[in-house]
Amino acid sequence: MIRLNAGAATDTGRVRTINQDQLLVTDNLFAVADGMGGHQGGEVASLTAVEALSESFGNARRADDLVEAAKEANRAVWRKAQADDALRGMGTTLTAVAVVQEEGEERLAILNIGDSRAYLMRHGDLDQLTEDHSLVEELVRTGQISETEAESHPRRNILTRAVGIEEEVEADVWQIAPAPGDRVLLCSDGLVREVADNQIASMLRRLADPKEAARELVAKAKNEGGSDNITVVVIDVADDGAPVEVDKLEKKKPRRADKQIAERDDDEQDAVLPSGRGDSPLTFRVVVFVTFLLAILGAAAFTVFWYARGSYYVGEHDGNVAIFQGRPGGFMWFDPTLEKVSTLSIDDVPPSRLDDVQQGKNVDSIPDGENYIEALRDDAARLRQGGGTSPTTTIASPPTAPAPTP
Ligand code: MN
């Protein structure tokens, strides 16, 4: 089993009178919870969630067990909130890391509900693993506000998801294959409100001891204002000299499938989850590959569509000259569509142009097609005035020959 060394610290901060944050550090399970709700609600919610999570997960070894434990924590907080008017409406964030066994290897499962965060420091780079379930984060994701605007947004404390607010909750779960030297940081928003990510990264690089790193991060946030409760858990994957398998280092996020399952209310999970495997095998690499494949297919489909539909031609429809969109005879599964029928009869088309029209004369646009038809009409008129040429005589008088003007 991988060896983990953890350190943790929490502080009320300089503004709040009570600390509603909770943390959990065991051998195989770590968590941060940031409670909210008036009176004692926030404290009760975060403590209840962490206790229920720990009790439910126990010594389990699967990422699914961590999800189940979080759901159990949600139900525990929900039940308590329903049973006591003073606690009604309380809730908490929950961000947790567990050692799990998936596909024959040890991994770290990272779970998140709310706006506490998990980060991974690997080779000196700090990456945020979790996505905040907050209103401002949604606004940033959908491009309605910028990252900079988000930092000072007046409604940034509004969560879109939290533990205990509703009877059921959905968790985001990621898996990473831990490498020696990896450092996972769990923290409540009290840290990231005061300390920028690059400062956090620099402190994590400098302070090798996880206990010291946790303490110093909390102290830093307090010095920078301490406007909220601050909680930090630092978990180090012991560097025991084992070689790092580079191809196992990708961040794995298998749980997008969960969202689909949750949305398909009546579908049985078995119909969606691959059978015979405890967990979704949708790894990061698969996601990248599928995305890449879809991009190629998309580009190909667009090219086909553009070729098939991005042009027009003049042809025949029920004895009249007409404009079509598409390719004459269609292309692949795209049939041409009739855009406009002219009053020009096919019988009046000058013989030299008849072949073109019957096979479909490509034009760039509908106006182009109309110009082409007008030219046919003019030619036909000139031929008639020139006299003597019936539309079916194809050899006699060249249609390009100037017709005498009366
Ligand atoms: Mn907070």
GROMACS .gro file of C-alpha atoms in nm, residues 95-305:
model
  211
   95THR     CA    1  -1.413   1.754  -0.037
   96ALA     CA    2  -1.252   1.417   0.031
   97VAL     CA    3  -0.965   1.195  -0.076
   98ALA     CA    4  -0.957   0.819  -0.024
   99VAL     CA    5  -0.708   0.548  -0.108
  100VAL     CA    6  -0.887   0.302  -0.335
  101GLN     CA    7  -0.813  -0.005  -0.541
  102GLU     CA    8  -0.930   0.017  -0.900
  103GLU     CA    9  -0.835  -0.203  -1.196
  104GLY     CA   10  -0.570  -0.374  -0.990
  105GLU     CA   11  -0.387  -0.062  -0.884
  106GLU     CA   12  -0.393   0.175  -0.596
  107ARG     CA   13  -0.537   0.512  -0.670
  108LEU     CA   14  -0.653   0.821  -0.496
  109ALA     CA   15  -1.023   0.893  -0.539
  110ILE     CA   16  -1.109   1.260  -0.503
  111LEU     CA   17  -1.466   1.360  -0.434
  112ASN     CA   18  -1.622   1.703  -0.430
  113ILE     CA   19  -1.953   1.867  -0.347
  114GLY     CA   20  -1.949   2.246  -0.306
  115ASP     CA   21  -1.672   2.502  -0.325
  116SER     CA   22  -1.399   2.360  -0.106
  117ARG     CA   23  -1.115   2.243  -0.326
  118ALA     CA   24  -0.864   1.969  -0.396
  119TYR     CA   25  -0.536   2.049  -0.568
  120LEU     CA   26  -0.259   1.822  -0.688
  121MET     CA   27   0.102   1.931  -0.678
  122ARG     CA   28   0.314   1.715  -0.906
  123HIS     CA   29   0.665   1.794  -1.022
  124GLY     CA   30   0.624   2.138  -0.868
  125ASP     CA   31   0.310   2.228  -1.064
  126LEU     CA   32  -0.014   2.292  -0.881
  127ASP     CA   33  -0.342   2.196  -1.053
  128GLN     CA   34  -0.690   2.235  -0.919
  129LEU     CA   35  -0.858   1.895  -0.943
  130THR     CA   36  -1.208   1.996  -0.840
  131GLU     CA   37  -1.461   2.230  -0.995
  132ASP     CA   38  -1.637   2.466  -0.759
  133HIS     CA   39  -2.012   2.418  -0.741
  134SER     CA   40  -2.074   2.788  -0.705
  135LEU     CA   41  -2.277   3.041  -0.895
  136VAL     CA   42  -1.975   3.246  -0.999
  137GLU     CA   43  -1.793   2.936  -1.120
  138GLU     CA   44  -2.095   2.852  -1.339
  139LEU     CA   45  -2.089   3.207  -1.472
  140VAL     CA   46  -1.718   3.174  -1.553
  141ARG     CA   47  -1.769   2.832  -1.714
  142THR     CA   48  -2.045   2.965  -1.937
  143GLY     CA   49  -1.838   3.270  -2.026
  144GLN     CA   50  -2.069   3.524  -1.864
  145ILE     CA   51  -1.800   3.671  -1.639
  146SER     CA   52  -1.419   3.654  -1.638
  147GLU     CA   53  -1.198   3.484  -1.379
  148THR     CA   54  -1.099   3.828  -1.253
  149GLU     CA   55  -1.459   3.940  -1.218
  150ALA     CA   56  -1.533   3.619  -1.029
  151GLU     CA   57  -1.278   3.701  -0.760
  152SER     CA   58  -1.472   4.005  -0.645
  153HIS     CA   59  -1.822   3.897  -0.744
  154PRO     CA   60  -2.076   3.995  -0.474
  155ARG     CA   61  -2.255   3.661  -0.496
  156ARG     CA   62  -1.954   3.435  -0.490
  157ASN     CA   63  -2.066   3.267  -0.168
  158ILE     CA   64  -2.370   3.116  -0.339
  159LEU     CA   65  -2.332   2.743  -0.394
  160THR     CA   66  -2.505   2.548  -0.666
  161ARG     CA   67  -2.452   2.218  -0.482
  162ALA     CA   68  -2.397   2.132  -0.116
  163VAL     CA   69  -2.435   1.845   0.127
  164GLY     CA   70  -2.758   1.830   0.330
  165ILE     CA   71  -2.965   2.086   0.140
  166GLU     CA   72  -3.164   1.827  -0.052
  167GLU     CA   73  -3.247   1.465   0.013
  168GLU     CA   74  -3.007   1.343  -0.253
  169VAL     CA   75  -2.691   1.497  -0.388
  170GLU     CA   76  -2.458   1.424  -0.673
  171ALA     CA   77  -2.083   1.416  -0.620
  172ASP     CA   78  -1.800   1.476  -0.865
  173VAL     CA   79  -1.534   1.206  -0.843
  174TRP     CA   80  -1.190   1.188  -0.996
  175GLN     CA   81  -0.920   0.925  -0.971
  176ILE     CA   82  -0.548   0.978  -0.993
  177ALA     CA   83  -0.274   0.719  -1.000
  178PRO     CA   84  -0.050   0.852  -0.724
  179ALA     CA   85   0.318   0.898  -0.792
  180PRO     CA   86   0.583   0.927  -0.524
  181GLY     CA   87   0.632   1.291  -0.437
  182ASP     CA   88   0.272   1.388  -0.522
  183ARG     CA   89   0.112   1.626  -0.279
  184VAL     CA   90  -0.266   1.667  -0.252
  185LEU     CA   91  -0.407   1.978  -0.091
  186LEU     CA   92  -0.761   1.999   0.046
  187CYS     CA   93  -0.882   2.338   0.160
  188SER     CA   94  -1.189   2.542   0.239
  189ASP     CA   95  -1.254   2.866   0.052
  190GLY     CA   96  -1.107   3.061   0.344
  191LEU     CA   97  -0.762   2.976   0.206
  192VAL     CA   98  -0.816   3.056  -0.161
  193ARG     CA   99  -1.001   3.381  -0.087
  194GLU     CA  100  -0.688   3.518   0.077
  195VAL     CA  101  -0.399   3.341  -0.093
  196ALA     CA  102  -0.352   3.322  -0.469
  197ASP     CA  103  -0.286   2.984  -0.630
  198ASN     CA  104   0.071   3.074  -0.727
  199GLN     CA  105   0.147   3.171  -0.367
  200ILE     CA  106  -0.005   2.844  -0.245
  201ALA     CA  107   0.210   2.659  -0.497
  202SER     CA  108   0.525   2.835  -0.391
  203MET     CA  109   0.463   2.757  -0.023
  204LEU     CA  110   0.388   2.393  -0.102
  205ARG     CA  111   0.717   2.369  -0.293
  206ARG     CA  112   0.911   2.532  -0.011
  207LEU     CA  113   0.767   2.353   0.293
  208ALA     CA  114   0.851   1.983   0.274
  209ASP     CA  115   0.680   1.878   0.597
  210PRO     CA  116   0.303   1.844   0.540
  211LYS     CA  117   0.218   1.954   0.895
  212GLU     CA  118   0.428   2.264   0.860
  213ALA     CA  119   0.287   2.333   0.513
  214ALA     CA  120  -0.071   2.310   0.644
  215ARG     CA  121   0.004   2.534   0.942
  216GLU     CA  122   0.184   2.794   0.732
  217LEU     CA  123  -0.089   2.808   0.468
  218VAL     CA  124  -0.352   2.871   0.735
  219ALA     CA  125  -0.133   3.135   0.900
  220LYS     CA  126  -0.077   3.305   0.565
  221ALA     CA  127  -0.452   3.324   0.492
  222LYS     CA  128  -0.512   3.466   0.837
  223ASN     CA  129  -0.243   3.731   0.788
  224GLU     CA  130  -0.388   3.827   0.453
  225GLY     CA  131  -0.723   3.910   0.609
  226GLY     CA  132  -0.870   3.590   0.748
  227SER     CA  133  -1.220   3.690   0.641
  228ASP     CA  134  -1.348   3.334   0.667
  229ASN     CA  135  -1.269   3.011   0.850
  230ILE     CA  136  -0.955   2.853   0.705
  231THR     CA  137  -0.892   2.478   0.681
  232VAL     CA  138  -0.608   2.297   0.508
  233VAL     CA  139  -0.515   1.929   0.475
  234VAL     CA  140  -0.189   1.838   0.302
  235ILE     CA  141  -0.141   1.473   0.197
  236ASP     CA  142   0.197   1.359   0.068
  237VAL     CA  143   0.255   1.039  -0.127
  238ALA     CA  144   0.575   0.911   0.031
  239ASP     CA  145   0.873   0.913  -0.198
  240ASP     CA  146   1.009   0.563  -0.140
  241GLY     CA  147   1.227   0.559  -0.448
  242ALA     CA  148   0.991   0.350  -0.658
  243PRO     CA  149   1.006   0.441  -1.028
  244VAL     CA  150   0.726   0.656  -1.156
  245GLU     CA  151   0.527   0.505  -1.437
  246VAL     CA  152   0.477   0.800  -1.659
  247ASP     CA  153   0.184   0.662  -1.851
  248LYS     CA  154  -0.021   0.632  -1.537
  249LEU     CA  155   0.008   0.991  -1.439
  250GLU     CA  156  -0.292   1.134  -1.614
  251LYS     CA  157  -0.568   1.278  -1.412
  252LYS     CA  158  -0.860   1.042  -1.433
  253LYS     CA  159  -1.209   1.169  -1.416
  254PRO     CA  160  -1.442   0.877  -1.460
  255ARG     CA  161  -1.751   1.020  -1.310
  256ARG     CA  162  -1.908   1.227  -1.580
  257ALA     CA  163  -2.113   0.915  -1.642
  258ASP     CA  164  -2.269   0.965  -1.301
  259LYS     CA  165  -2.428   1.287  -1.414
  260GLN     CA  166  -2.592   1.112  -1.704
  261ILE     CA  167  -2.714   0.840  -1.476
  262ALA     CA  168  -2.855   1.095  -1.236
  263GLU     CA  169  -3.038   1.271  -1.514
  264ARG     CA  170  -3.191   0.957  -1.650
  265ASP     CA  171  -3.433   0.916  -1.370
  266ASP     CA  172  -3.600   0.591  -1.458
  267ASP     CA  173  -3.316   0.414  -1.633
  268GLU     CA  174  -3.152   0.140  -1.441
  269GLN     CA  175  -2.789   0.203  -1.367
  270ASP     CA  176  -2.694  -0.134  -1.511
  271ALA     CA  177  -2.812  -0.018  -1.846
  272VAL     CA  178  -2.560   0.264  -1.840
  273LEU     CA  179  -2.265   0.137  -1.643
  274PRO     CA  180  -2.046  -0.119  -1.815
  275SER     CA  181  -2.120  -0.452  -1.654
  276GLY     CA  182  -1.857  -0.656  -1.481
  277ARG     CA  183  -1.659  -0.356  -1.370
  278GLY     CA  184  -1.702  -0.186  -1.041
  279ASP     CA  185  -1.625   0.154  -1.176
  280SER     CA  186  -1.661   0.343  -1.496
  281PRO     CA  187  -1.353   0.289  -1.713
  282LEU     CA  188  -1.390   0.629  -1.873
  283THR     CA  189  -1.040   0.748  -1.808
  284PHE     CA  190  -0.895   1.083  -1.896
  285ARG     CA  191  -0.707   0.931  -2.188
  286VAL     CA  192  -1.024   0.777  -2.326
  287VAL     CA  193  -1.195   1.112  -2.297
  288VAL     CA  194  -0.911   1.281  -2.484
  289PHE     CA  195  -0.915   1.012  -2.752
  290VAL     CA  196  -1.291   1.023  -2.795
  291THR     CA  197  -1.286   1.402  -2.807
  292PHE     CA  198  -1.015   1.389  -3.072
  293LEU     CA  199  -1.207   1.128  -3.270
  294LEU     CA  200  -1.527   1.331  -3.250
  295ALA     CA  201  -1.339   1.639  -3.368
  296ILE     CA  202  -1.211   1.451  -3.673
  297LEU     CA  203  -1.552   1.303  -3.747
  298GLY     CA  204  -1.705   1.646  -3.699
  299ALA     CA  205  -1.462   1.803  -3.943
  300ALA     CA  206  -1.522   1.526  -4.196
  301ALA     CA  207  -1.897   1.554  -4.158
  302PHE     CA  208  -1.875   1.929  -4.200
  303THR     CA  209  -1.668   1.891  -4.516
  304VAL     CA  210  -1.916   1.642  -4.659
  305PHE     CA  211  -2.204   1.864  -4.561
   0.00000   0.00000   0.00000
